[in-house]
Each structure stands twice: as C-alpha cells, then as structure tokens.
Coordinates of C-alpha atoms and ligand atoms in Angstrom, one line a residue:
Chain A
M14 CA -103.3 46.7 18.5
Q15 CA -102.7 50.9 18.7
Y16 CA -100.8 50.4 21.8
A17 CA -98.3 47.8 20.2
L18 CA -97.7 50.4 17.6
H19 CA -97.3 53.3 19.8
K20 CA -94.7 51.1 21.7
I21 CA -92.6 49.6 18.8
L22 CA -92.7 53.5 17.2
H23 CA -91.3 54.6 20.6
G24 CA -88.9 52.2 20.5
M25 CA -87.6 53.1 17.0
L26 CA -86.8 56.6 18.3
L27 CA -85.3 55.6 21.1
I28 CA -82.8 53.2 19.6
L29 CA -82.1 56.4 17.2
G30 CA -81.7 58.2 20.1
V31 CA -79.4 55.9 21.9
T32 CA -77.3 54.5 18.9
L33 CA -76.5 58.1 17.8
I34 CA -75.3 59.2 20.9
S35 CA -73.0 55.9 21.7
F36 CA -72.0 56.2 17.8
M37 CA -70.8 59.8 18.5
L38 CA -68.9 58.7 21.8
M39 CA -67.4 56.3 19.7
V40 CA -66.1 58.2 16.8
W41 CA -65.1 61.4 19.3
F42 CA -63.5 59.1 22.1
G43 CA -62.9 56.1 20.5
P44 CA -59.8 54.4 19.3
D45 CA -58.2 55.7 16.0
Q46 CA -57.1 52.3 14.3
T47 CA -54.8 54.8 11.7
Y48 CA -51.6 54.7 13.2
T49 CA -52.1 50.8 14.3
L50 CA -52.6 50.0 10.5
I51 CA -49.6 52.2 9.4
G52 CA -46.1 51.3 9.7
K53 CA -43.9 54.0 11.1
N54 CA -42.7 57.2 9.1
A55 CA -46.1 57.3 7.3
T56 CA -46.4 59.9 4.6
V57 CA -49.6 62.1 4.5
E58 CA -50.9 60.2 1.2
Q59 CA -50.5 57.1 3.3
I60 CA -52.6 58.1 6.2
E61 CA -55.2 59.3 4.4
E62 CA -55.6 56.5 2.1
V63 CA -55.4 54.0 5.2
R64 CA -58.4 56.5 6.9
S65 CA -60.2 56.0 3.7
Q66 CA -60.1 52.2 4.0
L67 CA -61.5 52.5 7.1
G68 CA -63.8 55.2 6.0
Y69 CA -62.8 57.9 8.4
D70 CA -62.9 60.7 6.1
Q71 CA -66.7 60.0 5.0
P72 CA -68.8 62.7 6.5
F73 CA -70.6 61.6 10.2
L74 CA -74.1 61.3 8.8
K75 CA -72.8 59.6 6.2
R76 CA -70.9 57.1 8.9
Y77 CA -73.8 57.0 11.1
T78 CA -76.5 55.9 8.6
D79 CA -74.1 53.3 7.3
Y80 CA -73.6 52.2 10.8
L81 CA -77.2 52.2 11.0
V82 CA -77.9 50.0 7.9
E83 CA -75.2 47.7 9.0
L84 CA -77.2 47.2 12.1
F85 CA -80.5 46.3 10.8
T86 CA -79.1 44.5 8.0
L87 CA -77.1 42.6 10.5
D88 CA -74.5 42.8 8.1
L89 CA -71.7 43.9 10.4
G90 CA -68.4 43.6 8.6
A91 CA -65.2 42.1 9.4
S92 CA -62.7 42.3 12.6
H93 CA -60.2 44.5 12.3
S94 CA -57.9 42.3 14.4
S95 CA -58.9 38.8 13.3
G96 CA -60.9 39.2 10.1
E97 CA -63.3 37.0 11.1
Q98 CA -67.1 38.1 10.1
V99 CA -68.6 40.2 13.3
G100 CA -72.0 38.3 13.2
S101 CA -70.4 34.8 13.4
I102 CA -68.1 36.4 16.6
L103 CA -71.5 37.3 18.1
K104 CA -72.7 34.0 17.5
R105 CA -70.5 32.5 19.0
T106 CA -69.7 34.1 22.1
I107 CA -73.5 35.9 22.9
P108 CA -74.6 32.1 24.1
V109 CA -71.5 31.4 26.2
S110 CA -72.1 34.6 27.8
L111 CA -75.8 34.3 28.1
A112 CA -75.3 30.4 29.6
L113 CA -72.9 31.9 31.8
M114 CA -74.9 34.7 33.2
I115 CA -78.2 33.7 33.6
P116 CA -78.1 31.2 36.4
G117 CA -76.3 33.6 38.4
F118 CA -78.5 36.7 37.6
V119 CA -81.8 34.6 38.3
L120 CA -80.7 33.0 41.3
G121 CA -79.1 36.6 42.6
N122 CA -82.4 38.0 42.4
L123 CA -84.1 35.2 43.7
V124 CA -82.0 34.6 46.3
G125 CA -82.5 38.9 47.1
I126 CA -86.2 38.7 47.5
A127 CA -86.4 35.4 49.9
L128 CA -84.1 37.2 52.2
G129 CA -85.7 39.9 51.7
L130 CA -89.4 38.4 52.6
V131 CA -87.7 36.6 55.1
A132 CA -86.5 39.9 57.0
V133 CA -89.6 41.8 56.6
Q134 CA -91.4 38.9 58.2
H135 CA -89.1 39.3 61.1
R136 CA -88.8 43.1 61.2
G137 CA -86.4 43.8 63.9
Q138 CA -85.9 40.6 64.8
W139 CA -82.8 39.0 65.1
I140 CA -83.3 37.1 61.9
D141 CA -83.7 40.6 60.2
R142 CA -80.6 42.2 61.8
L143 CA -78.3 39.2 60.9
I144 CA -79.7 39.3 57.2
T145 CA -79.4 43.0 57.1
G146 CA -75.8 42.9 58.3
F147 CA -75.3 39.9 55.8
S148 CA -76.2 41.9 53.2
V149 CA -74.0 45.4 54.2
T150 CA -71.0 42.8 54.6
G151 CA -71.6 41.5 51.2
M152 CA -72.0 44.6 49.8
S153 CA -68.8 46.0 51.4
L154 CA -66.5 43.0 50.0
S155 CA -64.8 43.7 47.0
F156 CA -65.8 41.3 44.3
L157 CA -62.0 40.4 43.4
I158 CA -61.8 39.0 47.0
I159 CA -65.1 37.2 46.8
I160 CA -64.1 35.6 43.1
I161 CA -60.4 34.4 44.5
A162 CA -61.4 33.1 48.0
L163 CA -64.2 30.8 46.0
Q164 CA -61.4 29.7 43.2
V165 CA -59.3 29.1 45.9
L166 CA -62.2 27.0 48.0
L167 CA -64.1 25.5 44.9
S168 CA -60.9 25.1 42.7
T169 CA -57.7 24.6 44.0
P170 CA -56.3 21.4 46.4
F171 CA -56.1 24.1 49.3
G172 CA -60.4 23.3 49.3
V173 CA -62.5 20.9 47.6
N174 CA -60.9 21.2 44.2
L175 CA -64.1 20.0 42.4
F176 CA -63.9 22.6 39.8
P177 CA -62.2 23.9 37.1
V178 CA -60.6 27.6 37.7
R179 CA -61.0 28.5 34.5
G180 CA -62.1 28.0 30.9
W181 CA -65.2 26.9 29.3
Q182 CA -64.8 23.5 27.4
V183 CA -68.6 22.9 27.6
T184 CA -69.5 19.8 25.5
G185 CA -72.7 18.8 27.6
L186 CA -74.9 19.1 30.5
G187 CA -72.5 17.4 33.0
S188 CA -69.3 19.8 31.2
Y189 CA -71.5 22.8 31.3
L190 CA -71.8 22.5 35.6
Q191 CA -68.6 21.8 35.9
F192 CA -67.7 25.4 34.2
V193 CA -70.9 27.2 35.5
T194 CA -70.9 26.5 38.9
V195 CA -68.0 28.7 40.4
P196 CA -68.9 32.0 38.5
T197 CA -72.8 31.3 39.2
I198 CA -71.8 31.4 42.9
S199 CA -69.5 34.5 42.9
L200 CA -72.4 36.4 40.9
I201 CA -74.7 35.4 43.4
L202 CA -72.5 36.6 46.1
V203 CA -71.2 39.4 44.5
T204 CA -74.9 40.7 44.0
V205 CA -76.7 39.1 46.4
G206 CA -76.1 42.0 49.6
Y207 CA -77.5 44.8 47.1
N208 CA -80.5 42.8 46.0
T209 CA -81.8 42.1 49.5
R210 CA -80.8 45.5 50.9
F211 CA -82.9 47.0 47.4
Y212 CA -85.8 44.1 48.5
R213 CA -85.9 44.2 51.8
A214 CA -86.7 47.9 51.7
V215 CA -89.3 47.5 49.1
F216 CA -91.0 45.0 51.2
V217 CA -90.8 47.4 54.0
E218 CA -92.3 50.3 52.4
E219 CA -95.2 47.8 51.3
S220 CA -95.8 46.6 54.8
G221 CA -96.4 50.0 55.7
K222 CA -99.1 51.1 53.2
D223 CA -102.9 51.8 54.6
H224 CA -104.3 48.8 52.9
I225 CA -101.9 46.3 54.7
R226 CA -103.4 47.5 57.7
T227 CA -107.0 47.0 56.2
A228 CA -106.1 43.1 55.3
R229 CA -105.0 42.5 59.0
A230 CA -108.2 44.0 60.5
Y231 CA -110.0 41.8 58.4
G232 CA -108.3 38.7 60.0
A233 CA -105.3 38.5 57.1
S234 CA -102.9 36.2 58.6
P235 CA -99.3 37.3 58.2
A236 CA -98.5 34.9 55.3
T237 CA -101.2 36.3 53.5
I238 CA -100.0 39.5 54.1
L239 CA -96.7 39.1 52.6
W240 CA -97.2 36.1 49.6
K241 CA -101.0 38.4 48.8
H242 CA -100.8 41.8 49.1
I243 CA -96.7 42.9 49.8
L244 CA -95.4 40.7 46.9
K245 CA -98.2 41.7 44.4
N246 CA -98.2 45.2 45.1
S247 CA -93.9 45.1 45.1
M248 CA -94.3 43.5 41.2
I249 CA -93.7 46.8 39.6
P250 CA -90.2 47.6 41.4
I251 CA -89.1 43.8 41.2
I252 CA -89.5 43.9 37.2
T253 CA -87.7 47.2 37.3
R254 CA -85.1 46.5 38.9
F255 CA -85.0 42.9 37.1
M256 CA -85.3 44.1 33.9
F257 CA -83.2 46.9 34.3
S258 CA -80.3 45.2 35.6
I259 CA -80.2 42.6 32.4
P260 CA -78.0 45.0 29.9
L261 CA -75.8 46.1 33.0
V262 CA -74.9 42.9 34.2
V263 CA -74.9 41.4 30.8
I264 CA -72.2 43.8 29.5
S265 CA -70.1 45.0 32.7
G266 CA -71.0 41.6 34.9
S267 CA -70.0 39.4 31.8
L268 CA -66.6 41.5 31.2
L269 CA -65.6 41.2 34.9
I270 CA -66.6 37.4 35.2
E271 CA -65.3 36.4 32.0
S272 CA -62.0 38.2 32.6
Y273 CA -61.3 36.3 35.9
F274 CA -62.5 32.9 34.8
G275 CA -61.1 33.4 31.2
I276 CA -64.4 32.6 29.3
P277 CA -64.6 33.5 25.7
G278 CA -67.9 35.2 26.1
V279 CA -69.2 38.9 24.7
G280 CA -67.6 40.6 27.5
K281 CA -63.9 39.1 26.8
I282 CA -64.2 40.0 22.7
T283 CA -65.5 43.4 23.8
F284 CA -62.5 43.7 26.4
D285 CA -60.4 42.7 24.3
A286 CA -61.7 45.1 21.0
I287 CA -61.3 48.4 23.6
T288 CA -58.1 47.5 23.8
N289 CA -57.2 47.2 20.3
G290 CA -59.6 49.3 19.3
D291 CA -61.3 46.9 17.0
Q292 CA -64.0 49.4 15.4
P293 CA -66.6 46.9 13.7
V294 CA -66.9 45.1 17.0
L295 CA -67.3 47.8 19.2
K296 CA -70.2 49.2 17.2
A297 CA -71.8 45.8 16.8
V298 CA -71.6 45.6 21.0
V299 CA -72.5 49.0 21.8
G300 CA -75.5 49.0 18.9
L301 CA -76.9 45.6 20.2
T302 CA -76.5 46.9 24.0
A303 CA -78.6 49.8 22.5
V304 CA -81.2 47.6 21.1
S305 CA -81.7 45.4 23.7
F306 CA -82.0 48.3 26.5
V307 CA -84.9 49.4 24.2
V308 CA -86.4 46.2 24.0
I309 CA -86.8 45.8 27.5
Q310 CA -87.9 49.0 28.1
V311 CA -90.7 48.0 26.1
L312 CA -91.2 44.4 27.7
T313 CA -90.9 46.2 30.9
D314 CA -93.7 48.2 30.0
M315 CA -96.0 45.4 29.0
M316 CA -95.1 43.9 32.1
Y317 CA -96.6 46.6 34.2
K318 CA -99.7 46.6 32.5
L319 CA -99.7 42.7 33.5
V320 CA -99.7 43.5 37.3
D321 CA -100.5 46.8 37.9
P322 CA -104.1 47.5 36.9
R323 CA -103.6 51.5 37.4
I324 CA -101.3 51.4 34.3
A325 CA -103.5 51.4 31.3
Chain B
M3 CA -127.1 46.3 83.8
K4 CA -127.0 45.0 80.3
Q5 CA -123.4 43.6 79.5
A6 CA -121.7 45.6 77.5
A7 CA -120.4 45.2 73.7
L8 CA -117.0 46.5 73.8
S9 CA -115.8 48.1 77.5
V10 CA -112.5 49.4 77.5
H11 CA -110.8 49.9 80.6
K12 CA -107.5 52.2 80.8
L13 CA -106.1 52.1 77.8
N14 CA -102.5 53.4 76.9
V15 CA -101.1 53.9 73.4
S16 CA -97.4 55.1 73.3
V17 CA -95.6 55.8 70.1
R18 CA -91.9 55.9 69.1
S19 CA -91.0 59.2 67.4
A20 CA -87.5 60.9 67.0
S21 CA -87.4 62.4 70.4
G22 CA -88.5 58.8 72.1
T23 CA -91.7 57.9 73.1
V24 CA -94.7 59.9 73.2
N25 CA -97.9 58.8 75.0
V26 CA -100.9 59.5 72.5
V27 CA -103.8 57.7 74.2
K28 CA -104.0 58.3 78.4
S29 CA -105.8 55.7 80.4
V30 CA -109.0 55.8 78.2
S31 CA -112.2 53.8 79.6
F32 CA -115.6 53.4 78.3
D33 CA -118.4 51.3 77.5
L34 CA -120.2 50.9 74.7
A35 CA -123.8 49.7 75.2
A36 CA -125.6 46.6 72.7
G37 CA -126.6 48.4 69.7
E38 CA -125.3 51.8 70.5
V39 CA -123.9 54.2 68.3
L40 CA -121.2 56.3 70.5
A41 CA -119.2 59.1 69.4
L42 CA -115.4 60.0 69.8
V43 CA -114.7 63.9 69.0
G44 CA -111.6 65.6 68.6
E45 CA -109.5 67.6 66.9
S46 CA -106.7 66.4 64.5
G47 CA -104.1 64.4 65.9
C48 CA -105.7 63.9 69.8
G49 CA -105.5 60.1 69.3
K50 CA -108.9 59.0 67.8
T51 CA -107.1 56.5 65.4
K52 CA -104.6 55.1 68.2
T53 CA -107.6 54.5 70.2
A54 CA -109.4 52.4 67.6
E55 CA -106.5 50.6 66.1
A56 CA -105.3 49.5 69.9
I57 CA -108.8 48.0 70.3
M58 CA -108.2 46.0 67.2
R59 CA -104.7 45.2 68.5
L60 CA -103.8 46.6 64.9
I61 CA -100.3 49.0 66.5
P62 CA -97.4 47.3 64.8
H63 CA -94.4 46.8 67.6
D64 CA -92.2 49.3 65.5
I65 CA -95.0 51.8 65.5
G66 CA -95.7 52.1 69.0
Q67 CA -97.0 50.1 71.9
A68 CA -100.7 49.5 73.4
Q69 CA -101.6 48.3 76.9
A70 CA -104.7 47.9 78.6
D71 CA -106.2 46.4 82.0
T72 CA -109.3 44.9 79.5
I73 CA -110.2 45.0 76.6
E74 CA -113.7 43.3 76.4
L75 CA -115.6 42.6 73.2
N76 CA -118.8 40.6 74.3
G77 CA -117.4 39.3 77.9
V78 CA -114.1 38.3 75.9
N79 CA -110.9 39.9 77.1
L80 CA -109.0 40.6 73.7
E81 CA -105.9 41.8 75.8
A82 CA -105.3 38.1 77.1
L83 CA -105.9 36.5 73.5
P84 CA -103.2 35.0 71.4
E85 CA -103.3 36.7 67.9
K86 CA -104.3 33.9 66.3
R87 CA -107.5 33.7 67.9
M88 CA -107.7 37.4 67.4
R89 CA -107.4 37.0 63.8
D90 CA -110.3 35.1 63.9
I91 CA -112.0 38.1 65.6
R92 CA -111.0 40.8 63.6
G93 CA -113.3 41.4 60.6
R94 CA -115.5 39.1 62.2
K95 CA -116.9 40.1 65.5
I96 CA -115.5 43.6 65.7
S97 CA -114.3 45.3 62.2
M98 CA -113.4 49.0 60.7
V99 CA -114.0 51.4 58.5
F100 CA -110.7 53.5 57.7
Q101 CA -110.3 57.1 57.4
E102 CA -108.7 56.9 54.1
P103 CA -111.0 55.5 51.2
L104 CA -108.1 56.4 48.7
T105 CA -105.4 54.2 50.1
A106 CA -107.6 51.7 52.3
L107 CA -108.3 49.2 49.9
D108 CA -105.8 47.2 47.9
P109 CA -104.8 48.4 44.4
V110 CA -104.3 45.4 42.6
F111 CA -106.8 43.5 43.7
T112 CA -110.4 43.9 42.4
I113 CA -113.3 44.9 44.9
G114 CA -115.0 41.4 44.5
S115 CA -111.8 39.5 45.6
Q116 CA -111.3 42.2 48.5
L117 CA -115.0 41.8 49.6
S118 CA -115.3 37.8 49.3
S119 CA -112.1 37.4 51.1
V120 CA -114.2 38.1 54.0
Y121 CA -116.5 35.6 53.5
R122 CA -114.1 33.0 52.8
R123 CA -112.0 33.7 55.7
H124 CA -114.7 33.9 58.4
R125 CA -117.8 32.1 57.0
G126 CA -115.6 29.8 55.1
Q127 CA -117.6 30.1 52.1
S128 CA -116.3 29.2 48.7
K129 CA -115.4 31.0 46.1
R130 CA -118.9 31.3 44.2
K131 CA -120.8 31.3 47.5
A132 CA -118.6 34.3 48.4
R133 CA -119.1 36.1 45.5
A134 CA -123.0 35.8 45.6
S135 CA -122.5 36.9 49.4
S136 CA -120.5 39.9 48.1
V137 CA -123.1 41.1 45.6
D138 CA -126.1 41.0 47.9
M139 CA -124.0 42.8 50.4
L140 CA -122.7 45.3 47.9
D141 CA -126.7 46.1 47.0
R142 CA -127.7 46.5 50.7
V143 CA -125.3 49.5 51.1
G144 CA -126.7 51.0 48.3
I145 CA -124.8 50.2 45.1
A146 CA -126.7 49.8 41.9
D147 CA -124.6 47.5 39.9
S148 CA -123.1 45.2 42.2
R149 CA -122.1 43.1 39.7
R150 CA -119.8 44.9 37.5
I151 CA -118.4 46.7 40.8
M152 CA -117.9 43.5 41.6
K153 CA -115.2 43.7 38.8
T154 CA -113.6 46.8 39.4
Y155 CA -110.4 47.8 41.1
P156 CA -110.4 50.4 43.9
H157 CA -109.1 53.5 41.5
Q158 CA -111.9 53.2 39.1
L159 CA -114.2 54.3 42.0
S160 CA -115.2 57.5 43.7
G161 CA -114.2 58.2 47.3
G162 CA -118.3 57.7 48.1
M163 CA -117.7 54.4 46.6
R164 CA -115.3 53.2 48.3
Q165 CA -116.4 53.9 51.4
R166 CA -119.7 52.0 50.7
V167 CA -117.2 49.3 49.7
M168 CA -115.4 49.3 53.3
V169 CA -119.1 49.4 54.9
S170 CA -119.9 46.4 53.0
M171 CA -116.7 44.7 53.8
A172 CA -117.2 45.7 57.8
M173 CA -120.6 44.9 58.2
A174 CA -120.3 41.4 55.9
C175 CA -120.3 39.3 59.2
Q176 CA -122.6 41.3 61.0
P177 CA -120.2 41.7 63.6
R178 CA -120.7 42.7 67.4
V179 CA -118.6 46.1 67.1
L180 CA -118.3 48.4 64.4
I181 CA -115.5 51.1 65.0
A182 CA -116.0 53.5 61.8
D183 CA -113.0 55.9 61.8
E184 CA -114.1 59.4 60.2
P185 CA -115.7 57.5 57.7
T186 CA -117.5 60.2 55.7
T187 CA -114.3 62.9 56.0
A188 CA -112.9 62.4 53.0
L189 CA -116.7 62.8 50.9
D190 CA -119.2 65.9 50.0
V191 CA -121.7 66.3 52.4
T192 CA -124.7 64.6 50.1
T193 CA -122.4 61.2 50.1
Q194 CA -121.9 61.9 53.5
A195 CA -125.1 62.1 54.5
Q196 CA -125.8 58.9 52.2
V197 CA -123.1 56.6 53.4
L198 CA -123.9 57.5 57.3
S199 CA -127.5 56.6 57.1
Q200 CA -126.5 53.4 55.5
L201 CA -123.9 52.7 58.1
V202 CA -125.8 53.1 60.8
G203 CA -128.9 51.7 59.4
L204 CA -127.1 48.2 58.7
G205 CA -125.7 48.7 62.4
H206 CA -129.3 48.6 63.7
E207 CA -130.6 46.0 61.2
S208 CA -127.7 43.1 62.8
G209 CA -127.2 44.4 66.2
T210 CA -124.3 45.9 65.9
S211 CA -122.5 48.5 68.6
I212 CA -121.0 51.6 66.5
L213 CA -118.2 53.8 67.8
L214 CA -118.6 56.5 65.6
I215 CA -115.3 58.3 65.5
T216 CA -115.5 62.3 63.7
H217 CA -114.7 65.6 64.5
D218 CA -118.1 67.0 63.1
L219 CA -120.9 68.0 66.0
G220 CA -123.2 67.9 63.4
I221 CA -122.5 64.0 62.9
V222 CA -122.9 63.6 66.7
A223 CA -126.5 65.4 67.2
Q224 CA -127.5 63.7 64.2
Y225 CA -126.8 59.7 64.4
C226 CA -125.4 59.1 68.2
D227 CA -126.4 58.1 71.4
R228 CA -123.9 59.3 73.7
A229 CA -120.6 60.9 72.6
M230 CA -116.9 61.5 74.6
V231 CA -114.8 64.0 73.6
M232 CA -111.3 63.6 73.6
L233 CA -108.5 66.2 74.1
H234 CA -104.5 65.0 74.0
G235 CA -105.2 61.4 74.3
Q236 CA -107.6 61.8 77.4
I237 CA -111.6 61.7 77.4
V238 CA -112.3 64.7 79.3
E239 CA -116.0 64.6 78.9
E240 CA -118.6 61.9 78.3
A241 CA -122.6 62.1 78.1
G242 CA -125.8 61.4 76.3
V243 CA -126.0 63.5 73.1
T244 CA -128.5 65.6 74.2
E245 CA -126.9 66.2 77.6
L246 CA -123.5 67.4 75.9
F247 CA -125.0 70.1 73.6
S248 CA -127.2 71.5 76.4
R249 CA -125.2 71.6 79.8
P250 CA -121.2 70.9 78.5
Q251 CA -118.9 70.5 81.1
H252 CA -116.0 71.2 79.9
P253 CA -114.4 74.4 78.2
Y254 CA -112.7 72.2 75.4
T255 CA -116.5 70.6 75.0
R256 CA -117.7 74.6 75.0
E257 CA -115.1 75.3 72.5
L258 CA -116.4 72.9 70.3
L259 CA -119.8 73.7 70.2
A260 CA -119.1 77.4 70.1
A261 CA -117.1 76.4 66.6
C262 CA -120.1 74.6 65.2
P263 CA -123.2 76.8 65.6
G264 CA -125.3 74.8 63.3
A265 CA -125.1 71.7 65.9
A266 CA -126.0 74.2 68.9
V267 CA -129.2 74.7 67.7
L268 CA -130.3 71.3 68.8
Ligands
ATP409 N1 -96.7 56.3 62.8 C1 -97.0 57.1 63.8 N2 -95.6 57.5 64.7 C2 -95.4 58.6 65.1 N3 -96.4 59.3 65.8 C3 -97.8 59.0 65.2 C4 -97.7 57.7 64.4 N4 -99.4 58.0 63.8 C5 -99.7 58.7 64.9 N5 -99.1 59.7 65.4 C6 -99.0 60.4 66.8 O1 -100.1 60.1 67.5 C7 -101.2 61.3 67.6 C8 -102.2 60.2 67.5 O2 -102.6 60.0 66.4 P1 -104.1 59.8 65.7 O3 -104.1 59.2 64.5 O4 -104.8 58.9 67.1 O5 -104.9 61.1 65.6 P2 -106.2 61.5 65.4 O6 -107.1 61.8 66.2 O7 -107.0 60.4 64.6 O8 -106.3 62.6 64.4 P3 -107.1 62.6 62.9 O9 -108.1 63.3 62.9 O10 -106.1 63.4 62.2 O11 -107.0 61.3 62.2 C9 -100.7 62.1 66.5 O12 -100.2 63.3 67.4 C10 -99.9 61.7 65.7 O13 -98.5 62.3 65.3
MG410 MG1 -107.7 59.6 62.8

C-alpha cells in the first residue's frame, strides 16, 4: 500500500517535470499561429488581438497551469485547423494507431527473442552466424527500402497483389487483417535486426554467469539452462526494452508507418499538427506522451518486482 | 591395489585469450583413492579451477578446450562418454562446490527449488519427496531452520549459509567424488572451520572421495590425507601430508611452507 502511494506520488512528480519541459519547448520553439490566422498587412492592434485570443499574451506560469488543468480534465479544446474537438480527434485516431502498431511491435519482439534464443543455443555455430548476419543486414537496410519492397511484393501486380497498398477501411476482422498485414510485416522487418541483436547479447551475457556453470555441474540439460535459468534471469532487460520502446514505437513508429500507408492514426494527425502549427492537438499529444511514459515507468517497476526477488 | 575413485591421466587445458591460446593445465595426472581427501594447492591463477572444470567437462568451447588421455571415474572413462550420459553423472556421481558463494547459486530461484531440482533430476523424486529430502539434507549440513531457508533466495543468506547450501547440493546424491574448489576462501575463519568439518564429515559418511582445492596450507594439514602442489599448470610435487610438511622436495613447496608458519609447526 505504502509502496503504491509512493509510486503514485513519484509518478505525479515525473508527470509535472516531463510536461513542464515539453511545454517549455513547445512555447519557445513550437509553431506560432499568429501570422497564419491573420491576413497580410495587419496592424499592431490586430496582432495583439489574435495573440490574446490564442492565449499567447498570458504569463508562462498561467499558460502552463491552464495546460495541466486541460490535461487532467481531458478538456483539450478544439483543433485550430479543423475546429474538431481534440478529445474526439484522439478518440478516433488512438485506437487506429494501437490496432496498427501492436501486432508488429509484439511480434517483432517475440521474433527477436526467439532468434536470440536460437542463436545462443547454437553459439558460434553456423546458425548463430546466420542469425547474426541477418540482423546486421536488417539493421543496415533502410526502412524505406523495406517498406517499398514489401508494398511492391505484396500489394501490386508485380508481386502477389493480395493486400491494399494504403488506407484503413476497417469494418471487421477480415478487413483489419487485410490492412494490417503489410504494415505489420514492415514493422517486424524494420525492428527485428535491432531486437535480435539486443536479445542475443542479453542471453549471451546471462549464459556466462557463474550460476549457469553450477546448473550444468548438477546435470541440467541445455534446454533447462536456456528456458529456465537464462530466460528467467533475462526478464529484467527484456521487460525494460519492451516497455520503454512502447512510446517510441507508438509515436515515431506510427508517424512513419501511417504516413507511408496513408493511415489516419495519431502519427498522421501529429504530423499534420506540426506542419500546421495546430497547438491544441500538439499540446494534447505531447502531454499524453509524457503521461504514458510515466505510467509505463510505474508499470515497469512493478513488473521488475514480480520477476526479480532481489528488487524490494 | 584398490581401484581409484578418480583417475586422471595427462589432462591438458588451453584457454583462448586475446593473444592466442594459452595452456593453463599441463599434463596433469593423479589418482584419488576411495574415501581419500586429496588437496590441490597452488597460487592464484595456477590452473586449479580449470583442472576441476575439465574433469567435470564443464569448459565451454568458446572459452577453451580440455583434453586428456583418460579421466576415469570409478573405472568409467568420462572422456569417452557422450555429453548426454555425462549429464546423468554430473551432480550424481561427481559433484562440485564452487569458489564463489555469492554468484554460484541462481539469484531468481529459491534455495528449495535449486536443491530439490537435484533430487528430481537424479533421483526421479516427486516435487514433494524432493522437498522433504532437501529439508533433511539442509538439516545435515547444520542449518537450523531449514524449512524457512528453503523459501529464501540466495541474496538473503550469508556467504556461509550459501556455501552450506552448495555443500548440501553437492552431497545430495552421495557422489563418488566431490571436488571442492576453495569452498571457504570467501568465508570468515570460524565459518570456514564449520563448513569444512561438515563437508569432510559428510564425505566420510557417504564414502565420497574429496579433491579439496585450496591455497591454505593450514586447511591441508588439518583435513587432507595427501596433497599435490601445482605451479603454472603443472603438478610439481605430490606426497602424503606429513611427508610434504616434513620433507618438502620442490623449492616452490618450501616457499609455500615458509609463507605459512602456522602449518609448518605440524
Ligand atoms: N574465461 C577465461 N578466459 C581466459 N583465460 C582464463 C579464463 N578463465 C581462466 N583463465 C586463465 O586460466 C588460468 C587458470 O585459471 P584458474 O581459474 O584455473 O586459476 P585458479 O588456480 O583456480 O586461481 P584462483 O586461486 O584465483 O581461483 C589463469 O591464468 C586465468 O587467467
Ligand atoms: Mg579458482
């Protein structure tokens, strides 16, 4: 109980810190809409008027606290460019991005873990070299090439032409699978090299530990060593990597995938908001990212406690 | 002559390092008689642990290579055994206590789980039976509240307790041979004496021969029948303990004795 309270308090402070920093960045370096909304040859008075409508004339602290209130009440205002409520924009786009990214993200990690396990099991043998070589190749290929090649192979008459090249007209499971397959394979291929290399290194490190020698000295088979001792001892780095790449993959990954596949998710609206200087949308996305980072941090801490008895 | 419990003939070990392969154990041969406690003495880095690991065939290919004419355990040549058969022997016929009590046990499994897995692996015992056997074994190495200890994790125990747990794992199947690799180097003097007496006592009860690796000549004098002195990967002298202390042959042995006045009194 005290632990939970402590964590929540800690999380609150983190949210304050992260939102403050991102808000400062946004105010100082972010887009200024004054001159977009205003026509040419504006008078000083007109400029002042627009600025006060946008709230730019308020003191920084006031703007920041207003922002926090907006975030916590989820009353995020309306988009400057479309006039739609930011809340409803997010409600529409977040599920799309999650549905788009989760399969590829989870599978990409699972494939990385599986290949890493196979590689340590056959350490130094040809299969290990093959996997290592494959990961290095994967890492050095540009994501652009991977995406375009997959689109050509899977979605055009030059290849099997089974899936739509772009878009997201999802009405049920069938159409979901149609639209999600190519982005998912792309995401797996783009990330699998990095994942495999990371997980292989973790497993190699664990397999050199003293207690692994002890297990072997008491007759444990390679399978027991791998599945019981190495895997359980690797849970901390696995959890860390998995959890902390969630925000990264969801934000920047969806930015990338959604723009290439023309999918109307959070990444797409964030991209548009940046180019249009749509502050309410940006503020909401940045705030939610900060909050999700903190939530993930707290969740991760709790998961550590589950897998490692040394963490009190 | 009685058949030796362990008979090693011309064991060589090389390890890979940045500057090429290095021979760290060179043509080591010895016999360990049934019920005997044999010391392997030598300075740090002379190859004691590698000798032990090579006998148990525990050296991974990426670290180095071990090769011997024969390593006979109870008349069976381990060198000729397939790895799968070797796994049935490790921990059952020959077992090992490691040098580092801090890291030798798996940090994420309980003591009970690690100890009972030996009974389950080699004695085919059920989970329940294995737990009961484990509690008994912990009692025998002088652990007072063995039931509570079963539920703890290695980091919750002192070095002495962890080493007692290692000893109980090693003796669980009453092996023919126990290799104890500096089992007490990391412990304080009082605990050292307790753990060693337990180890030697248990070995005596089960008829287990012990290869006791140490660099402490006091321990050799007190617990061992014979001793081998190792220098740079070679056995330079081998003798009964009284003989070794009264008439050391090799200059290195004399040096060791001179550096250990307590033991020379004997
Ligand atoms: N993994 C390894 N890679 C390369 N060299 C190693 C490795 N392990 C041991 N060595 C080398 O092999 C030699 C013998 O090591 P070993 O561990 O057998 O020594 P030891 O006699 O047990 O020493 P100590 O008393 O310190 O335990 C040492 O010189 C060491 O540097
Ligand atoms: Mg050693």
